[in-house]
Coordinates of C-alpha atoms and ligand atoms in Angstrom, one line a residue:
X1 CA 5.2 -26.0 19.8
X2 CA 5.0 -25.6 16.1
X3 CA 1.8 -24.1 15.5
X4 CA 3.1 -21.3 13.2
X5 CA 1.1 -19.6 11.1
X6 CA -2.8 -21.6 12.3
X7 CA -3.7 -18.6 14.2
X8 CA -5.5 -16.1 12.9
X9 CA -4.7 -13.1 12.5
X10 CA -6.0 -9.0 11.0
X11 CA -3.6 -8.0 8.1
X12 CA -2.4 -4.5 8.4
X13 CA -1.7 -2.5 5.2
X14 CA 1.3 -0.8 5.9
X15 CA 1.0 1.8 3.3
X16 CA -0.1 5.1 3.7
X17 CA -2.6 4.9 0.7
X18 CA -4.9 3.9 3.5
X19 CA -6.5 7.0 3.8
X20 CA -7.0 7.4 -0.1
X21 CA -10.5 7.3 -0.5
X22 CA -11.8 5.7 -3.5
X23 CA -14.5 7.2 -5.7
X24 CA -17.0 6.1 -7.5
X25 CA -17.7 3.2 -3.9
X26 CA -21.2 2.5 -3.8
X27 CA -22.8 1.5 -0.4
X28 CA -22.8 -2.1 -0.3
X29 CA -26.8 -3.2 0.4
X30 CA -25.9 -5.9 2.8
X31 CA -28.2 -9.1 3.1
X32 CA -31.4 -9.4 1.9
X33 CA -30.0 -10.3 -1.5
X34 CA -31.6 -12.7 -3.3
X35 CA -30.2 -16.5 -4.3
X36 CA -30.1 -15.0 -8.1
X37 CA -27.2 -16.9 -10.6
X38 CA -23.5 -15.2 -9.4
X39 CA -21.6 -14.3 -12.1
X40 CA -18.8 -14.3 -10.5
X41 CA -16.8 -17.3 -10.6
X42 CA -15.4 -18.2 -7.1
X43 CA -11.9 -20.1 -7.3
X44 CA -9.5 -21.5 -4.7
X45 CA -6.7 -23.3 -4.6
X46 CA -8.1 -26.4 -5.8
X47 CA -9.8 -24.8 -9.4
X48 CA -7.3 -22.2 -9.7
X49 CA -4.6 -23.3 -12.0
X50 CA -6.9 -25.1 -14.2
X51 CA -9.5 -22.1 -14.3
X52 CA -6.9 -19.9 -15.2
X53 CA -5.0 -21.7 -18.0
X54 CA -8.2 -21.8 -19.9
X55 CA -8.7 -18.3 -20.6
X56 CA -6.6 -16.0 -22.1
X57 CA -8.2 -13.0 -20.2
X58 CA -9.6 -13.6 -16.9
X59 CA -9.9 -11.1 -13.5
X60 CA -9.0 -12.1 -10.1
X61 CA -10.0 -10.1 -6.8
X62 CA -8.1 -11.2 -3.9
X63 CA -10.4 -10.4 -0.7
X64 CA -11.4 -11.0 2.9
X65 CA -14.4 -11.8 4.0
X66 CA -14.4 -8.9 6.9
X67 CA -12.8 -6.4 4.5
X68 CA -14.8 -3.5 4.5
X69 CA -13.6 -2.0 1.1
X70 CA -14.5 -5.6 -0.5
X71 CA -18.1 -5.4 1.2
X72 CA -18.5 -2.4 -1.0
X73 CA -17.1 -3.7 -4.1
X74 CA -19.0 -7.2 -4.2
X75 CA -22.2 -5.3 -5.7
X76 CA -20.5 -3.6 -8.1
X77 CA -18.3 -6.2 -9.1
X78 CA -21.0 -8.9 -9.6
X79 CA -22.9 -6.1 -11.5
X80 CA -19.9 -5.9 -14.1
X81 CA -19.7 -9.8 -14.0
X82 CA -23.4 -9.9 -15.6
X83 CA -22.7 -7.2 -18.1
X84 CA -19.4 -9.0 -18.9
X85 CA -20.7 -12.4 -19.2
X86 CA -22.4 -11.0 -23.0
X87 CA -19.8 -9.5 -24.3
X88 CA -18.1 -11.0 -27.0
X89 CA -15.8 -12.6 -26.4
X90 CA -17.1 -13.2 -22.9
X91 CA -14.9 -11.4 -20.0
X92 CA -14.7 -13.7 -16.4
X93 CA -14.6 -12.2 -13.0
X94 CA -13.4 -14.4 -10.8
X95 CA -12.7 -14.2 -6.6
X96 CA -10.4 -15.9 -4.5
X97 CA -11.1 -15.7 -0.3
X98 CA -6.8 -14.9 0.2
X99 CA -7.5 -14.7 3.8
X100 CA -8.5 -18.8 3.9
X101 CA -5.9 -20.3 5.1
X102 CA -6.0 -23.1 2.0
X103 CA -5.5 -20.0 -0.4
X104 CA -2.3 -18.9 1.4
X105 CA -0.5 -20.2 -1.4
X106 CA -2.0 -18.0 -3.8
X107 CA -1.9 -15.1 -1.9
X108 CA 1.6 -15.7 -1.5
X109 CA 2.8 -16.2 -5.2
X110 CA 0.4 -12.9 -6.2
X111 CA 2.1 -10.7 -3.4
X112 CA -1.2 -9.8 -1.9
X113 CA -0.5 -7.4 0.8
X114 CA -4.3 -5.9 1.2
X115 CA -7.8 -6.3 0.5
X116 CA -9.3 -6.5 -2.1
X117 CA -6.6 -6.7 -4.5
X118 CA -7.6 -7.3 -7.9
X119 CA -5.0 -8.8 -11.2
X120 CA -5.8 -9.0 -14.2
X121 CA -4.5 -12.7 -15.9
X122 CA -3.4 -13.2 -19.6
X123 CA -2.4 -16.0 -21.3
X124 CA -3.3 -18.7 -19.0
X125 CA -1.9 -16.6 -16.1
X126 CA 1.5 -15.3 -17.7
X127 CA 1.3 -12.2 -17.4
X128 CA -0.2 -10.6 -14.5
X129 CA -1.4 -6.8 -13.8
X130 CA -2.7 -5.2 -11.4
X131 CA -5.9 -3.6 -12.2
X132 CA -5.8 0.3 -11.4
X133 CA -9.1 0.9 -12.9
X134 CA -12.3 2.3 -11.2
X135 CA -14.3 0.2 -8.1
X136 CA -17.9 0.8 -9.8
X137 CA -20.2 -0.9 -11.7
X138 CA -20.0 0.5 -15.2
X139 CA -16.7 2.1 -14.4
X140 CA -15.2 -1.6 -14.3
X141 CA -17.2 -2.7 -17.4
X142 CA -15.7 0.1 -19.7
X143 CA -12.0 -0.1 -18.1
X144 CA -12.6 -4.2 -19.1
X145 CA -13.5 -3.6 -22.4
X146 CA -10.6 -1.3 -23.3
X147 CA -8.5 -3.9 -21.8
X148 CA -9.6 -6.8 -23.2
X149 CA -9.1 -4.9 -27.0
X150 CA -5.8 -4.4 -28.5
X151 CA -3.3 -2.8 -26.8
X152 CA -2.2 0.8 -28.7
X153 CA -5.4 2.3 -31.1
X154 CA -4.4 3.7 -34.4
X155 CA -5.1 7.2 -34.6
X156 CA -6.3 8.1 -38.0
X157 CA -7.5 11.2 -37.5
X158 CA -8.0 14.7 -35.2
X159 CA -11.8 12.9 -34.3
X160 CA -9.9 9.7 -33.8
X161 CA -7.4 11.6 -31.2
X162 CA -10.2 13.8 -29.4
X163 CA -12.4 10.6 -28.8
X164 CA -9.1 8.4 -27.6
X165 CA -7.2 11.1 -25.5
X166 CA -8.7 11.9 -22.2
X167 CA -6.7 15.4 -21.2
X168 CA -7.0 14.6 -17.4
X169 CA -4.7 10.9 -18.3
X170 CA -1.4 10.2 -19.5
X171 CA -1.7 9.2 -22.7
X172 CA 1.3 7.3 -24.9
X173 CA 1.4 8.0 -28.6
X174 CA 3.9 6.4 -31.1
X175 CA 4.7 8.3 -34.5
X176 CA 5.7 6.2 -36.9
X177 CA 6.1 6.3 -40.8
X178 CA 4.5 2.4 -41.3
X179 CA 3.3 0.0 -39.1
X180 CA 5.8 -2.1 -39.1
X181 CA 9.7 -2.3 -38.0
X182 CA 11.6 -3.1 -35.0
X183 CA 10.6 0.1 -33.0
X184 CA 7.1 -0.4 -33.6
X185 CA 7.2 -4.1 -32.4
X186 CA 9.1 -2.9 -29.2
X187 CA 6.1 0.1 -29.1
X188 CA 3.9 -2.3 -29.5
X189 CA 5.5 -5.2 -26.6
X190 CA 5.8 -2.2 -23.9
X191 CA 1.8 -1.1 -24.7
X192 CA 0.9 -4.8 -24.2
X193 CA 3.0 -5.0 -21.1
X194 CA 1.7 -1.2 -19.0
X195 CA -1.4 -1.1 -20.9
X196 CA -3.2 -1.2 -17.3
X197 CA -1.0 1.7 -16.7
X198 CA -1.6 4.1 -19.2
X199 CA -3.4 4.2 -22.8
X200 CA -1.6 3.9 -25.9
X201 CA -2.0 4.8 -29.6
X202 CA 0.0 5.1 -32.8
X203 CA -0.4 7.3 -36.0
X204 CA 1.4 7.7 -39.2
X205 CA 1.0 11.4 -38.8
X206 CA 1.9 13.9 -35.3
X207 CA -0.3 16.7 -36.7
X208 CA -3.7 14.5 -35.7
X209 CA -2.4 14.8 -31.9
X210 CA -3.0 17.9 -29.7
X211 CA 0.2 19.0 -28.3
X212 CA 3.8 19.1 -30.0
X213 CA 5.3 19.3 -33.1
X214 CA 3.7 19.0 -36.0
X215 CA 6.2 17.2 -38.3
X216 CA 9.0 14.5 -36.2
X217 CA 11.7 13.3 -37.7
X218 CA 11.4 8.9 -37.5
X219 CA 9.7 7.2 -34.6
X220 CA 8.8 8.8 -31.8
X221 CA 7.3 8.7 -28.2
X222 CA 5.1 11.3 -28.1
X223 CA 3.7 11.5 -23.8
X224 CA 1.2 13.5 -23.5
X225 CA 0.3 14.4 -19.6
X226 CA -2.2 16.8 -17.7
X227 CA 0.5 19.0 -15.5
X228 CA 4.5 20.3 -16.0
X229 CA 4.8 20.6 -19.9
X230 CA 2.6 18.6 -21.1
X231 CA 3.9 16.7 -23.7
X232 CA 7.9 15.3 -24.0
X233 CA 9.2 13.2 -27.1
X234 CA 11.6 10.5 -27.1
X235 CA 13.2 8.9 -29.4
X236 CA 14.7 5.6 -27.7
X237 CA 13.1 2.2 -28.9
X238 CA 15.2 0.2 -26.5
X239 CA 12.3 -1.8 -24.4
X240 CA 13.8 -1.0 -21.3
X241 CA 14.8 2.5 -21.9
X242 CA 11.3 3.4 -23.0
X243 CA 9.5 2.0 -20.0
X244 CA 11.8 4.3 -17.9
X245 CA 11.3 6.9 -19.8
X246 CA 7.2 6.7 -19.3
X247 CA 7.8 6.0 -15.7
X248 CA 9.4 9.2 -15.2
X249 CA 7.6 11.3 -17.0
X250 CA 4.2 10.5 -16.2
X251 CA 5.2 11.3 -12.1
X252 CA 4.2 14.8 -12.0
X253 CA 7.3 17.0 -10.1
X254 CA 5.1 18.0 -7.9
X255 CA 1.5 15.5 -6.8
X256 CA -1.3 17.2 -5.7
X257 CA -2.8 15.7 -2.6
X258 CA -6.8 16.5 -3.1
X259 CA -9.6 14.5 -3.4
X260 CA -10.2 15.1 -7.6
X261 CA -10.9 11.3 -8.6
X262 CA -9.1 12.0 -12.2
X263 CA -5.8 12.9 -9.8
X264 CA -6.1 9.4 -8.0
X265 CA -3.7 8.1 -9.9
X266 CA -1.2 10.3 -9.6
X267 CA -1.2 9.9 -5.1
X268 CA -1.3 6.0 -5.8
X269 CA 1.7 6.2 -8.3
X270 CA 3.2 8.6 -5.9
X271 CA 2.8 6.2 -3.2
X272 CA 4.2 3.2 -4.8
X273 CA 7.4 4.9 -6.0
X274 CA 10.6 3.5 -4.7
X275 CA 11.3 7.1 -4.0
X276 CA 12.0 8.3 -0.7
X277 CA 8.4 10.8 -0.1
X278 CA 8.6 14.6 0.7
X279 CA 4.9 16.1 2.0
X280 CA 4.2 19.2 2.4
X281 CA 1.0 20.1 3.9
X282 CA -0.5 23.9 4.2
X283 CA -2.5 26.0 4.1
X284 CA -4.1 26.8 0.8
X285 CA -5.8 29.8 1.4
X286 CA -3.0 31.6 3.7
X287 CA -1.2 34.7 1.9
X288 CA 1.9 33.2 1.2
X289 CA 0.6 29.9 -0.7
X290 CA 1.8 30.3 -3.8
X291 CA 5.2 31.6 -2.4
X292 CA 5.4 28.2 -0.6
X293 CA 4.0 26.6 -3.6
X294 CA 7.0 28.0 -6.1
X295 CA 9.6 27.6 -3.5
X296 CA 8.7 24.3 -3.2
X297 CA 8.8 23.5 -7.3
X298 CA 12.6 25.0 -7.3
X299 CA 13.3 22.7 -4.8
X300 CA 11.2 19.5 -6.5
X301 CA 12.9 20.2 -9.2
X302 CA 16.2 20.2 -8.0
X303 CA 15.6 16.6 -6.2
X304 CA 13.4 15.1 -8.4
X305 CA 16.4 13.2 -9.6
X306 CA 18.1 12.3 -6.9
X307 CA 15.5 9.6 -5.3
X308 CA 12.9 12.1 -3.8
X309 CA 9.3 12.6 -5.1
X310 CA 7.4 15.3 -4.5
X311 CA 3.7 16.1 -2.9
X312 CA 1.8 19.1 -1.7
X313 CA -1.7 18.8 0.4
X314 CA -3.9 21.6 1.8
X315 CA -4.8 20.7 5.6
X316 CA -8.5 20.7 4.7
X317 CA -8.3 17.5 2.1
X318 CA -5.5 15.7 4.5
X319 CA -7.1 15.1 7.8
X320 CA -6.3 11.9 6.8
X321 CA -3.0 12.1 6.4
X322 CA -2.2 14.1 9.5
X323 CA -4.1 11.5 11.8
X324 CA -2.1 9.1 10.3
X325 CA 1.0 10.3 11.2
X326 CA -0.2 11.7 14.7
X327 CA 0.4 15.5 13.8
X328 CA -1.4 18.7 14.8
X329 CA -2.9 21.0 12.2
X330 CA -1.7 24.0 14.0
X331 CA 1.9 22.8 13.0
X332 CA 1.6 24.0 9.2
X333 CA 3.1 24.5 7.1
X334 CA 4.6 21.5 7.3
X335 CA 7.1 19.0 5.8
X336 CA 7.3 15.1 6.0
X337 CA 9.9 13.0 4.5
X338 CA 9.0 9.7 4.7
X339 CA 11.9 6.9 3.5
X340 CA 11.3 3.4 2.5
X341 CA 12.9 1.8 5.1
X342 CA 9.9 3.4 7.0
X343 CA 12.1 6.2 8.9
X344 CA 10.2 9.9 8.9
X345 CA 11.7 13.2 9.4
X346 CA 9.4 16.2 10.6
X347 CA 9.8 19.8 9.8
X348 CA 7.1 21.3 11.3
X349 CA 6.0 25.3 11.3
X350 CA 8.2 25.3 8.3
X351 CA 9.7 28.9 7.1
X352 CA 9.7 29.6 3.6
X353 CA 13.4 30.1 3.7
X354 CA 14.0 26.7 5.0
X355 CA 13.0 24.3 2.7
X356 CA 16.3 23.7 0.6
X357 CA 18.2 24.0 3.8
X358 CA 16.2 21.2 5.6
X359 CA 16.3 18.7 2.3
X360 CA 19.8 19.1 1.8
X361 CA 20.5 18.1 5.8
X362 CA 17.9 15.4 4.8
X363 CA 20.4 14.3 1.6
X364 CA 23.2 14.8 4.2
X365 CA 22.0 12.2 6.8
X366 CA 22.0 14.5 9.5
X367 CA 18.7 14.4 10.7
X368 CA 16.8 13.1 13.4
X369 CA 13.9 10.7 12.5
X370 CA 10.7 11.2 14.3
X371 CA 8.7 8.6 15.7
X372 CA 4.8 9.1 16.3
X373 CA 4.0 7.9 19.7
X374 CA 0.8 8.4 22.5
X375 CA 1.6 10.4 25.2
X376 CA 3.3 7.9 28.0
X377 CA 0.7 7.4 30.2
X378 CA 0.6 8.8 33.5
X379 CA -0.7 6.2 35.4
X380 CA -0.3 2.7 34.3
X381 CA -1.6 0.1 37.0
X382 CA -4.1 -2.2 35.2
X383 CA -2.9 -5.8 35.3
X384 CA -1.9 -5.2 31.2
X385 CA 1.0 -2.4 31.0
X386 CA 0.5 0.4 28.7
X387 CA 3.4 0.6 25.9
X388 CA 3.6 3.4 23.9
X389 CA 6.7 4.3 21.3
X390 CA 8.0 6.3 24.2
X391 CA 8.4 4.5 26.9
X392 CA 8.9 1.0 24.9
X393 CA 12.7 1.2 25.4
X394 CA 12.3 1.6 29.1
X395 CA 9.4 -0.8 29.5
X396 CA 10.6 -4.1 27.4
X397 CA 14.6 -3.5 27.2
X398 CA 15.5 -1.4 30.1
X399 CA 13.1 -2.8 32.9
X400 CA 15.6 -6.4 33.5
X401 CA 12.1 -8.2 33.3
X402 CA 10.4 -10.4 31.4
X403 CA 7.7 -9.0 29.0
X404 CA 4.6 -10.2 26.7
X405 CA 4.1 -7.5 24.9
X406 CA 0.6 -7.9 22.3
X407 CA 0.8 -5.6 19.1
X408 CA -2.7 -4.4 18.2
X409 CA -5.2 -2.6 16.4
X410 CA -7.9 -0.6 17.6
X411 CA -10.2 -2.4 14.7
X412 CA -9.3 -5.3 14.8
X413 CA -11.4 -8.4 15.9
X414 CA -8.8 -11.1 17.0
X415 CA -7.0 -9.0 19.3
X416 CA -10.6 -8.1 21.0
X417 CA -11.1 -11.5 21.7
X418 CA -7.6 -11.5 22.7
X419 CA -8.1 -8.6 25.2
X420 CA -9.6 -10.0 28.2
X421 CA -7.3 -13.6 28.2
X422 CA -4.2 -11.3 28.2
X423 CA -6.2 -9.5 31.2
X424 CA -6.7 -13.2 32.9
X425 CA -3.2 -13.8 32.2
X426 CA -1.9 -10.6 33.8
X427 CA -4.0 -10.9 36.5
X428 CA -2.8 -14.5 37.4
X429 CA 1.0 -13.6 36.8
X430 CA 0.6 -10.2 38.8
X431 CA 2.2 -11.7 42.3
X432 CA 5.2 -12.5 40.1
X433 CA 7.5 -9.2 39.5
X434 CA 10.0 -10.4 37.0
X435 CA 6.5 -10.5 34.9
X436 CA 4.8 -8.0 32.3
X437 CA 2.4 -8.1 30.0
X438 CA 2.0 -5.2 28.4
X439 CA 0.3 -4.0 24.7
X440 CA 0.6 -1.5 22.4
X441 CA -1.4 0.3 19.8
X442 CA 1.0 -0.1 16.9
X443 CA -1.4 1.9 14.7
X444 CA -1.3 5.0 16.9
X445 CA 2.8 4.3 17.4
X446 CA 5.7 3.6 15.1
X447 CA 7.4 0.1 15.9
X448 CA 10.5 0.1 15.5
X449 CA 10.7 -2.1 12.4
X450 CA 14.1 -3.2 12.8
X451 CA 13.2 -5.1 16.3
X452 CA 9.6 -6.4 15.9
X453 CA 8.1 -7.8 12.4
X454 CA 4.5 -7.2 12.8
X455 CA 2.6 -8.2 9.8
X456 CA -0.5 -8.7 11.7
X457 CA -2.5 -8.2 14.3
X458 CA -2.3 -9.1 17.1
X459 CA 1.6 -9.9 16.8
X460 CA 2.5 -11.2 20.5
X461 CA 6.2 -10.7 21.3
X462 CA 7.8 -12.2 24.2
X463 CA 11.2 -10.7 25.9
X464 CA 13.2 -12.7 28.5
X465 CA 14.9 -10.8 31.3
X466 CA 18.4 -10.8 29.6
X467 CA 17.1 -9.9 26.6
X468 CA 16.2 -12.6 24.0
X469 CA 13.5 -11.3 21.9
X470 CA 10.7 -14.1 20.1
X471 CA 7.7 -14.1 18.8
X472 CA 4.8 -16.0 20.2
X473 CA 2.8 -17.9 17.4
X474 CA 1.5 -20.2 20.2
X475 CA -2.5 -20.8 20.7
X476 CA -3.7 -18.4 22.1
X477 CA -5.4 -19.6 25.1
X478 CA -4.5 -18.4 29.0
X479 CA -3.4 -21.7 29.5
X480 CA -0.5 -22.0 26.3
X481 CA 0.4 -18.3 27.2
X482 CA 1.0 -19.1 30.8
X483 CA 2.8 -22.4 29.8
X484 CA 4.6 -20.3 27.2
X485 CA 5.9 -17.7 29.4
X486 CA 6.7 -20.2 32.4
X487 CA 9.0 -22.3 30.4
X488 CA 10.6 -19.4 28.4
X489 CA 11.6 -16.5 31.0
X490 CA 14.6 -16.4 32.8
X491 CA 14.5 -17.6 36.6
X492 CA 16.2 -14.9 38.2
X493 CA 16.4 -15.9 41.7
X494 CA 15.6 -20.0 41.7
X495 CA 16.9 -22.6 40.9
X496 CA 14.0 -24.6 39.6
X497 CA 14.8 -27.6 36.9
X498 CA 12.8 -27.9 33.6
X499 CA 10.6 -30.7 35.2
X500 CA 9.6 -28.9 38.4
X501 CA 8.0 -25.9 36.3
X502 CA 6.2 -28.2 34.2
X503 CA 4.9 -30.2 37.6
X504 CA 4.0 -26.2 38.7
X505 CA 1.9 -25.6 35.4
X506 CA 0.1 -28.8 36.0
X507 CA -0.6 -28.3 39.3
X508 CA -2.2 -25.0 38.4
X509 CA -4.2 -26.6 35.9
Ligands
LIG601 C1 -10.6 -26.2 -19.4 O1 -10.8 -26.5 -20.7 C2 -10.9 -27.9 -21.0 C3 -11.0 -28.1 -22.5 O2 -11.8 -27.1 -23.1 C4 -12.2 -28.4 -20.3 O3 -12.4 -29.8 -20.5 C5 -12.1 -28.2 -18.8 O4 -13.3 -28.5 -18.1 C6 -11.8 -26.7 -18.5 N1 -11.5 -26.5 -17.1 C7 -12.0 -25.6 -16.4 C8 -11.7 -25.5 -14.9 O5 -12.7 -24.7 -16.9
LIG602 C1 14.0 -3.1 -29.3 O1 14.2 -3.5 -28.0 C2 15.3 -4.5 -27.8 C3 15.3 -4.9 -26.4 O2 15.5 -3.8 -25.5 C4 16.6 -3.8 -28.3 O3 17.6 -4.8 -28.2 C5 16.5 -3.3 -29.7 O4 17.7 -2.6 -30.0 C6 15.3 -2.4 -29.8 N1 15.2 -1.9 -31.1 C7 15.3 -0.6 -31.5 C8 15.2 -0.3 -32.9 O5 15.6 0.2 -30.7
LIG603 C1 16.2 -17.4 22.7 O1 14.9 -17.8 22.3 C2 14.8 -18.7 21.3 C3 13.4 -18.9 20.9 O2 12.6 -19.2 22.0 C4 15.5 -20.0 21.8 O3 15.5 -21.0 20.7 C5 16.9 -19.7 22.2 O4 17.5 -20.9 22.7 C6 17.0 -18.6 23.2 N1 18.3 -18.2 23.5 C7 18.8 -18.0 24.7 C8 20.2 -17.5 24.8 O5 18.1 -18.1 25.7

């Protein structure tokens, strides 16, 4: 049966950025547009190369047709496409449908993981970047512009520096003494290379910038940043050595968790660290805030080097965050380390004396990782078993039988249509008591990542009764389910030969 891969499926985003909302999303006025020209040039994987190698600027949204944060965008993006079309030299927006099976390709080679997912081409398509800019009309248009311009602006003057230096952004300055010279080439290379990152500029003279010294002895870094100290030098021309050195300091020690659309940046950055993730959430308004708050900065500070970023959220601007990791507000203040391998550790009702002690056993390895579940449920006789993280142990590796078990999402489509065949299925299998099929809510659980690979939904999995785990990527009809399960479960009790269960399944037919 190698039908891999031809059923469809819902994506997941696995990141918690999910419950980032992003401003400046206009309502999408669905239907009832007219058949005017789109400016918006729509590629697949037949056009693509060729489109692409003929401009040396071009941006690409990866979508979905079902995606609900794409249905919001299209307006806004086809909006910038007009404006863009007339500028000179013209700027092309371009889509791709990544969730068509004939783009797979693409949206393999450009790592898309969620929708919409927009990169921004140069060169013919060598060098790609992801756009980090804002999702609105005329907030798109002005991010374009700047990016289609040169890469660092010359800063001439203290005008020149208050109309280039936005104080809520990181901004990159280099000091040099001429234009010219190995460490303004590598300056230059590394501005070209993050400028969807950051901004950059260069002067001849510090004493046009707002913040540090004056007078610097040969070229420097200057960083300039809204939070900690504001503004660090550095002196290091090395490529490599500089791009570190913007990477760490534009992560704030501590992020602020809060809904301030100039502070975006910072949660997504936060997010996409490599670091392992502390979060504490509290109250904000509670007497001992800012005693938390500077406890919490000694510590940050302590482990900002050692792997570990840092965030701090108020429970009013982090429902969010709490429903997605199945926690109670009434267990502030509290403390989340999340890991990369996808392991969490829980502290909650945290004491203000206890949140050195608790890292340092989190450094040690000595904690136990929580796992979000739904209560077992207490009765559990329709024909499809309920799993939950609890009682998944019990139910597909300690129960000796064999088990379907459907990973799915509350919101998503195919596993609705999926839900009453796995019913029909149950129902027909229910005489046979080596049999279960059971499902699980794998958004309102945490699967244990190192058993089951569920990059979609629904993921079916099947388990024999002694224990050989698959995954189904069958059709997904009653009929290749039943057939499936038939031929793959152990016959505990029979005898019957290969041939005599196939005779069965076509008698049933
Ligand atoms: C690419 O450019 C060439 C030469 O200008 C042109 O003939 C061709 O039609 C272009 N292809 C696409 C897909 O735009
Ligand atoms: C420029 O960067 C390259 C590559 O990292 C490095 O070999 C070179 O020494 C750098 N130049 C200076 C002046 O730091
Ligand atoms: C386990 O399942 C796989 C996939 O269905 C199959 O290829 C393999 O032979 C099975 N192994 C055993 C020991 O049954």
């Amino acid at each position: 049966m190698a039908m891999a891969s031809r059923v469809p499926i819902c994506f997941c985003i696995f990141v918690f950025c999910l419950f980032i909302s992003f401003h400046g999303l206009v309502s999408a006025s669905e239907g009832g547009e007219g058949k005017a020209k789109e400016f918006v040039v729509t590629l697949d994987s037949s056009n693509f190369y060729d489109t692409v190698n003929n401009h040396s600027f071009i941006v690409v949204e990866f979508y979905a047709p079902w995606c609900g944060h794409c249905k919001h965008l299209a307006p806004e993006y086809e909006k910038a496409a007009s404006v863009l079309s007339s500028h000179d030299p013209p700027v092309v927006l371009a889509k791709v449908d990544a969730s068509d099976e004939a783009n797979k390709g693409l949206a393999t080679e450009f790592e898309i993981r969620g929708f919409p997912t927009i990169k921004i081409l140069r060169n013919g398509g060598k060098i790609v970047q992801d756009y980090k800019g804002p999702r609105d009309a005329d907030g798109i248009v002005t991010f374009l512009k700047k990016q289609v311009g040169p890469a660092s602006a010359e800063i001439k003057s203290v005008e020149d520096a208050g109309n280039l230096i936005d104080e809520k952004k990181i901004f990159i300055v280099g000091v040099f003494s001429e234009f010219s010279g190995e460490e303004f080439e590598n300056f230059t290379q590394l501005a070209d290379k993050l400028r969807s990152d950051y901004d950059f500029g260069h002067t001849l003279d510090a004493k046009h910038l707002p913040r540090g010294e004056s007078t610097v002895r040969g070229p420097t870094v200057r960083l300039l940043k809204p939070f900690d100290e504001l503004v660090v030098d550095f002196q290091n021309f090395h490529v490599d050595a500089l791009e570190n050195f913007i990477e760490e300091a534009s992560l704030p020690t501590i992020t602020l968790f809060n809904k301030d659309p100039s502070n975006q940046p910072f949660i997504e950055k936060f997010f996409n660290s490599p670091n392992a993730k502390a979060m504490l959430f509290m109250n904000f308004g509670s007497e001992l805030a800012d005693t938390f708050k500077s406890k919490y900065h000694d510590v940050a500070v302590q482990y900002k080097k050692k792997g570990v970023g840092f965030l701090l959220g108020d429970v009013e601007t982090s429902q969010g965050a709490f429903q997605y990791f199945g926690l109670q507000e009434n267990q502030v203040p509290l403390l989340i380390i999340q890991t990369n391998d996808g392991k969490k550790y829980l502290k909650p009702n945290l004491d203000l004396d206890h949140i050195a002690p608790w890292l340092k056993e989190y450094m040690d390895g000595s904690l136990k990782p929580y796992v979000k579940s739904e209560p077992i449920p207490e009765v559990n006789n329709e024909p499809v078993k309920v799993v939950v993280a609890d009682n998944l142990q019990d139910v597909v590796f300690n129960s000796g039988k064999n088990v379907l078990l459907e990973f799915y999402a509350p919101w998503c489509g195919h596993c609705k249509k999926l839900a009453p065949i796995l019913d029909e299925i149950a129902v027909s299998l229910q005489s046979d008591a080596d049999v279960i099929i059971a499902k699980i809510d794998a958004t309102a659980n945490d699967i244990p990542t190192d058993t089951f690979n569920v990059r979609g939904y629904p993921t079916l999995y099947f388990k024999t009764a002694s224990g050989n785990l698959s995954q189904y990527d069958g059709d997904r009809t009653k009929e290749a389910i039943i057939d499936f399960i038939r031929k793959s479960r152990d016959k505990t009790g029979h005898q019957d030969s290969v041939k005599d269960e196939q005779d069965s399944v076509k008698d049933e037919l």
